[in-house]
Short mmCIF file of C-alpha atoms and ligand atoms in Angstrom, two decimals:
data_model
loop_
_atom_site.label_atom_id
_atom_site.label_comp_id
_atom_site.label_asym_id
_atom_site.label_seq_id
_atom_site.Cartn_x
_atom_site.Cartn_y
_atom_site.Cartn_z
CA MET E 7 1.79 8.63 -39.46
CA SER E 8 -1.27 7.17 -37.75
CA ARG E 9 -2.26 9.98 -35.41
CA LEU E 10 -5.49 11.88 -36.23
CA ILE E 11 -5.47 15.65 -36.43
CA ARG E 12 -8.31 18.10 -36.16
CA ALA E 13 -7.07 21.55 -37.34
CA LEU E 14 -8.28 24.91 -38.47
CA ILE E 15 -6.70 27.10 -41.13
CA MET E 16 -7.49 30.80 -40.84
CA GLY E 17 -6.40 33.96 -42.63
CA PRO E 18 -7.94 36.87 -44.49
CA PRO E 19 -9.84 36.41 -47.77
CA GLY E 20 -7.29 35.51 -50.50
CA SER E 21 -4.51 34.73 -48.06
CA GLY E 22 -4.15 31.26 -49.62
CA LYS E 23 -6.17 29.06 -47.25
CA GLY E 24 -7.50 26.92 -50.07
CA THR E 25 -4.14 26.70 -51.80
CA MET E 26 -2.35 25.74 -48.62
CA SER E 27 -5.10 23.33 -47.65
CA SER E 28 -4.60 21.31 -50.88
CA ARG E 29 -0.91 20.94 -49.97
CA ILE E 30 -1.68 19.91 -46.38
CA VAL E 31 -4.34 17.48 -47.37
CA LYS E 32 -2.04 15.83 -49.94
CA GLU E 33 0.82 15.55 -47.51
CA PHE E 34 -1.02 14.67 -44.29
CA LYS E 35 -4.08 12.91 -45.71
CA LEU E 36 -6.63 15.00 -43.88
CA ASN E 37 -10.21 15.57 -44.96
CA HIS E 38 -10.65 19.14 -46.21
CA LEU E 39 -13.82 20.98 -45.32
CA SER E 40 -14.08 24.56 -46.65
CA SER E 41 -17.14 26.52 -45.50
CA GLY E 42 -16.96 28.72 -48.62
CA ASP E 43 -16.86 25.69 -50.98
CA LEU E 44 -19.74 24.12 -49.05
CA LEU E 45 -21.79 27.30 -49.42
CA ARG E 46 -21.06 27.65 -53.10
CA SER E 47 -22.19 24.13 -53.68
CA GLN E 48 -25.45 24.88 -51.79
CA ILE E 49 -25.90 27.95 -54.05
CA GLN E 50 -25.28 25.92 -57.17
CA ARG E 51 -27.87 23.35 -56.07
CA GLN E 52 -30.27 26.18 -55.14
CA THR E 53 -31.00 24.70 -51.64
CA ALA E 54 -32.71 26.91 -49.01
CA VAL E 55 -29.37 27.50 -47.31
CA GLY E 56 -27.83 28.38 -50.67
CA VAL E 57 -30.50 30.90 -51.61
CA LEU E 58 -30.14 32.59 -48.22
CA ALA E 59 -26.38 32.49 -48.16
CA LYS E 60 -26.07 34.08 -51.66
CA GLN E 61 -27.70 37.25 -50.42
CA TYR E 62 -24.88 37.67 -47.86
CA ILE E 63 -21.94 36.39 -49.92
CA ASP E 64 -22.71 38.68 -52.86
CA LYS E 65 -22.44 41.67 -50.57
CA GLY E 66 -19.23 40.45 -48.96
CA SER E 67 -20.99 39.91 -45.54
CA LEU E 68 -20.88 36.91 -43.37
CA VAL E 69 -23.76 34.36 -43.45
CA PRO E 70 -25.62 34.29 -40.04
CA ASP E 71 -23.95 32.27 -37.34
CA ASP E 72 -26.85 29.90 -36.66
CA VAL E 73 -26.94 28.85 -40.33
CA MET E 74 -23.21 28.24 -40.42
CA VAL E 75 -23.03 26.37 -37.10
CA LYS E 76 -25.79 23.99 -38.19
CA LEU E 77 -24.24 23.41 -41.63
CA ILE E 78 -20.65 22.80 -40.38
CA THR E 79 -21.72 20.71 -37.34
CA HIS E 80 -23.69 18.43 -39.67
CA GLU E 81 -20.74 18.01 -42.05
CA LEU E 82 -18.15 17.47 -39.30
CA ASN E 83 -20.30 14.79 -37.71
CA GLY E 84 -20.11 12.91 -40.98
CA LEU E 85 -16.32 12.98 -41.22
CA PRO E 86 -13.71 10.77 -39.58
CA PRO E 87 -11.88 12.72 -36.82
CA ASN E 88 -9.02 13.72 -39.16
CA TRP E 89 -9.81 16.99 -40.75
CA LEU E 90 -8.71 20.44 -41.78
CA LEU E 91 -11.45 23.03 -41.48
CA ASP E 92 -11.05 26.14 -43.73
CA GLY E 93 -13.13 29.31 -43.32
CA PHE E 94 -14.97 28.31 -40.15
CA PRO E 95 -15.18 29.69 -37.45
CA ARG E 96 -15.30 33.26 -38.56
CA THR E 97 -16.89 34.85 -35.46
CA VAL E 98 -16.28 34.34 -31.80
CA SER E 99 -19.82 32.91 -31.50
CA GLN E 100 -19.00 30.30 -34.13
CA ALA E 101 -15.70 29.47 -32.33
CA ASP E 102 -17.68 29.08 -29.05
CA SER E 103 -20.10 26.67 -30.65
CA LEU E 104 -17.27 24.62 -32.28
CA SER E 105 -15.42 24.28 -28.95
CA LYS E 106 -18.60 22.83 -27.37
CA ASN E 107 -18.75 20.07 -30.00
CA GLN E 108 -15.18 19.30 -31.05
CA THR E 109 -11.65 18.98 -29.74
CA LEU E 110 -8.97 20.92 -31.67
CA ASP E 111 -5.31 20.03 -32.06
CA ALA E 112 -4.13 23.12 -33.94
CA VAL E 113 -5.17 26.48 -35.34
CA LEU E 114 -2.98 27.80 -38.20
CA ASN E 115 -3.23 31.42 -39.10
CA LEU E 116 -1.87 32.69 -42.50
CA ASP E 117 -0.92 36.28 -41.84
CA VAL E 118 -0.66 37.70 -45.32
CA PRO E 119 -0.80 41.51 -45.77
CA PHE E 120 -4.02 42.93 -47.26
CA ASP E 121 -2.19 44.80 -50.12
CA VAL E 122 -1.01 41.60 -51.78
CA ILE E 123 -4.45 40.00 -51.47
CA VAL E 124 -6.59 42.31 -53.66
CA GLN E 125 -4.54 41.73 -56.77
CA ARG E 126 -4.59 37.98 -56.24
CA LEU E 127 -8.37 37.82 -56.08
CA GLU E 128 -8.79 39.82 -59.30
CA TRP E 129 -6.72 37.18 -61.05
CA ARG E 130 -8.35 34.15 -59.43
CA TRP E 131 -10.29 31.64 -61.57
CA ILE E 132 -11.87 28.51 -60.19
CA HIS E 133 -13.22 25.23 -61.46
CA PRO E 134 -16.77 25.13 -60.03
CA GLY E 135 -17.13 21.36 -60.06
CA SER E 136 -14.07 20.68 -57.88
CA ASP E 137 -13.19 24.09 -56.43
CA ARG E 138 -9.65 23.81 -57.85
CA VAL E 139 -8.13 27.23 -57.64
CA TYR E 140 -5.95 28.98 -60.28
CA ASN E 141 -4.35 32.36 -60.65
CA LEU E 142 -3.73 33.85 -64.04
CA ASP E 143 -0.43 35.13 -62.89
CA TRP E 144 0.84 32.69 -60.20
CA ASN E 145 -0.54 29.22 -61.04
CA PRO E 146 -2.23 29.54 -64.39
CA PRO E 147 -4.10 26.59 -65.93
CA LYS E 148 -2.21 24.66 -68.63
CA VAL E 149 -4.87 25.71 -71.22
CA PRO E 150 -6.11 29.26 -70.66
CA PHE E 151 -9.42 29.37 -68.72
CA LYS E 152 -9.81 25.57 -68.73
CA ASP E 153 -9.50 23.13 -65.71
CA ASP E 154 -6.30 21.09 -65.88
CA VAL E 155 -8.05 17.84 -64.90
CA THR E 156 -11.43 17.92 -66.65
CA GLY E 157 -10.76 20.50 -69.39
CA GLU E 158 -14.06 22.25 -68.35
CA ASP E 159 -14.45 26.02 -68.29
CA LEU E 160 -13.12 28.01 -65.31
CA ILE E 161 -15.23 30.83 -63.81
CA GLN E 162 -14.56 33.88 -61.62
CA ARG E 163 -16.22 34.04 -58.21
CA ASP E 164 -18.99 36.71 -58.02
CA ASP E 165 -17.53 37.92 -54.68
CA ASP E 166 -14.09 38.60 -56.20
CA LYS E 167 -15.18 41.98 -57.62
CA PRO E 168 -12.96 44.77 -56.01
CA GLU E 169 -15.83 46.39 -54.10
CA THR E 170 -16.99 43.07 -52.64
CA VAL E 171 -13.39 42.13 -51.77
CA ARG E 172 -13.22 45.43 -49.79
CA ALA E 173 -16.35 44.48 -47.86
CA ARG E 174 -14.96 40.95 -47.14
CA LEU E 175 -11.76 42.44 -45.79
CA GLU E 176 -13.76 44.71 -43.50
CA ALA E 177 -15.85 41.86 -42.26
CA TYR E 178 -12.59 39.97 -41.59
CA GLU E 179 -11.10 42.92 -39.65
CA GLN E 180 -14.20 43.44 -37.48
CA LEU E 181 -15.56 39.90 -36.94
CA THR E 182 -12.89 37.32 -37.67
CA LYS E 183 -9.77 38.88 -36.16
CA PRO E 184 -11.20 38.54 -32.67
CA VAL E 185 -11.37 34.75 -33.30
CA LEU E 186 -7.56 34.77 -33.44
CA GLU E 187 -7.50 36.27 -29.94
CA PHE E 188 -9.98 33.58 -28.85
CA TYR E 189 -7.54 30.81 -29.87
CA ARG E 190 -4.42 32.76 -28.81
CA SER E 191 -5.78 32.97 -25.28
CA LYS E 192 -6.25 29.19 -25.31
CA GLY E 193 -2.62 28.71 -26.36
CA ILE E 194 -3.49 26.87 -29.52
CA LEU E 195 -2.79 29.42 -32.26
CA THR E 196 0.23 29.25 -34.48
CA GLU E 197 0.87 32.18 -36.88
CA PHE E 198 2.63 31.96 -40.23
CA HIS E 199 3.77 35.35 -41.64
CA GLY E 200 4.67 35.93 -45.30
CA THR E 201 3.57 37.12 -48.66
CA GLU E 202 3.90 33.92 -50.66
CA THR E 203 2.43 30.45 -50.23
CA ASN E 204 5.67 28.82 -51.34
CA GLN E 205 7.55 30.71 -48.67
CA ILE E 206 5.05 29.85 -45.88
CA TRP E 207 4.44 26.18 -46.86
CA PRO E 208 7.81 24.66 -45.52
CA HIS E 209 7.01 26.19 -42.08
CA VAL E 210 3.49 24.79 -42.12
CA ASN E 211 4.84 21.38 -43.21
CA ASP E 212 7.42 21.35 -40.34
CA PHE E 213 4.79 22.43 -37.79
CA LEU E 214 2.32 19.73 -38.71
CA SER E 215 5.01 17.01 -38.95
CA ASP E 216 6.19 18.06 -35.45
CA LEU E 217 2.55 18.00 -34.11
CA LEU E 218 2.17 14.48 -35.47
CA GLN E 219 5.25 13.29 -33.65
CA HIS E 220 4.47 15.11 -30.37
CA PRO E 221 0.69 14.80 -30.07
CA SER E 222 0.46 16.17 -26.51
CA LYS E 223 1.95 19.54 -27.40
CA GLN E 224 -1.33 21.30 -27.69
CA SER E 225 -5.01 20.55 -28.06
CA ILE E 226 -8.10 22.04 -26.43
CA GLU E 227 -11.38 20.47 -25.50
P1 G5P Y 440 -14.53 31.68 -48.48
O1 G5P Y 440 -14.74 30.94 -49.75
O2 G5P Y 440 -14.05 30.97 -47.28
P2 G5P Y 440 -12.48 33.69 -48.11
O3 G5P Y 440 -12.81 35.06 -48.38
O4 G5P Y 440 -12.21 33.35 -46.75
O5 G5P Y 440 -13.66 32.93 -48.91
P3 G5P Y 440 -10.95 32.82 -50.21
O6 G5P Y 440 -11.31 33.95 -51.02
O7 G5P Y 440 -11.49 31.48 -50.52
O8 G5P Y 440 -11.17 33.12 -48.73
P4 G5P Y 440 -8.27 31.75 -49.75
O9 G5P Y 440 -8.87 30.33 -49.74
O10 G5P Y 440 -7.64 32.22 -48.47
O11 G5P Y 440 -9.35 32.82 -50.26
O12 G5P Y 440 -7.20 31.87 -50.91
P5 G5P Y 440 -6.95 30.99 -52.19
O13 G5P Y 440 -8.14 30.76 -52.97
O14 G5P Y 440 -6.09 29.78 -51.81
O15 G5P Y 440 -5.92 31.96 -52.99
C1 G5P Y 440 -6.42 33.17 -53.49
C2 G5P Y 440 -5.78 33.39 -54.90
O16 G5P Y 440 -4.38 33.64 -54.67
C3 G5P Y 440 -5.88 32.23 -55.85
O17 G5P Y 440 -6.04 32.70 -57.18
C4 G5P Y 440 -4.50 31.51 -55.67
O18 G5P Y 440 -4.10 30.76 -56.82
C5 G5P Y 440 -3.61 32.71 -55.41
N1 G5P Y 440 -2.40 32.47 -54.61
C6 G5P Y 440 -2.23 31.60 -53.57
N2 G5P Y 440 -0.97 31.73 -53.11
C7 G5P Y 440 -0.35 32.65 -53.84
C8 G5P Y 440 0.96 33.25 -53.82
O19 G5P Y 440 1.81 32.85 -52.99
N3 G5P Y 440 1.21 34.25 -54.77
C9 G5P Y 440 0.28 34.68 -55.65
N4 G5P Y 440 0.61 35.64 -56.50
N5 G5P Y 440 -0.95 34.14 -55.71
C10 G5P Y 440 -1.23 33.18 -54.78
O20 G5P Y 440 -15.90 32.42 -48.13
C11 G5P Y 440 -16.64 33.08 -49.05
C12 G5P Y 440 -17.86 33.73 -48.36
O21 G5P Y 440 -18.70 32.73 -47.80
C13 G5P Y 440 -19.29 33.17 -46.57
C14 G5P Y 440 -18.85 34.65 -46.44
O22 G5P Y 440 -19.84 35.42 -47.04
C15 G5P Y 440 -17.55 34.69 -47.25
O23 G5P Y 440 -17.26 36.00 -47.72
N6 G5P Y 440 -18.74 32.39 -45.46
C16 G5P Y 440 -19.12 32.51 -44.18
N7 G5P Y 440 -19.99 33.32 -43.57
C17 G5P Y 440 -20.06 33.25 -42.21
N8 G5P Y 440 -19.43 32.33 -41.49
C18 G5P Y 440 -18.50 31.45 -42.06
N9 G5P Y 440 -17.82 30.55 -41.32
C19 G5P Y 440 -18.36 31.54 -43.47
N10 G5P Y 440 -17.54 30.83 -44.35
C20 G5P Y 440 -17.82 31.40 -45.59
MG1 MG Y 441 -10.82 29.55 -50.08
#
């Protein structure tokens, strides 16, 4: 499996992008870059980008395009060309900028209904040091509220409050859904429908295995 893949994973907040990404990364040895994890690390370190981003994230709004494009471009330039990008692009303008700088092999969209998402986010706890994701109901930590690997405390994300989740879903509907159309029109979008990560994962696995064996199937400059 020597071919390099540059792929995006998309889907509404809470659709399981992070959970699916860890499975993909493990199976296909891709570098995972999550825009949300990156922003939370900037917030934790109180950088200028982090201070600015927090004002938007806490309201459930998107961080301005110019800030995001600069941040992600810088990170991607430092990665080998074998990555899975999660949470970027989230606007058509971001998608446009990305297409000027990078070639993409695949865009995967997790089409999970909104009604199953809200409950999931209420029950999500994360390990801030590693961004490992748990769910009290679905994949609980071995010891309650402690990270399985380090034993450190888990926390809840500030933007997982129900009113902020509603704002995030609205931002998704208005600004991010058009990005799906952007990639659909380029013939590079593959959709995965379902309500459970375990149910969607075998299809994602088959799709990426197939892409690795038939590299010329898709890809846009
Ligand atoms: P993020 O961090 O990118 P979102 O809103 O896109 O945030 P989020 O919340 O990280 O996405 P996810 O990664 O799609 O969700 O989902 P996940 O964490 O894997 O799973 C959610 C929960 O469900 C977990 O508890 C998991 O265990 C559980 N789960 C998974 N599968 C199942 C299942 O099958 N069943 C059950 N029952 N549970 C399951 O972005 C955060 C903010 O940063 C800014 C924005 O303000 C954004 O709101 N931002 C940007 N702003 C502008 N442009 C960009 N490109 C930006 N990127 C980030
Ligand atoms: Mg995530």
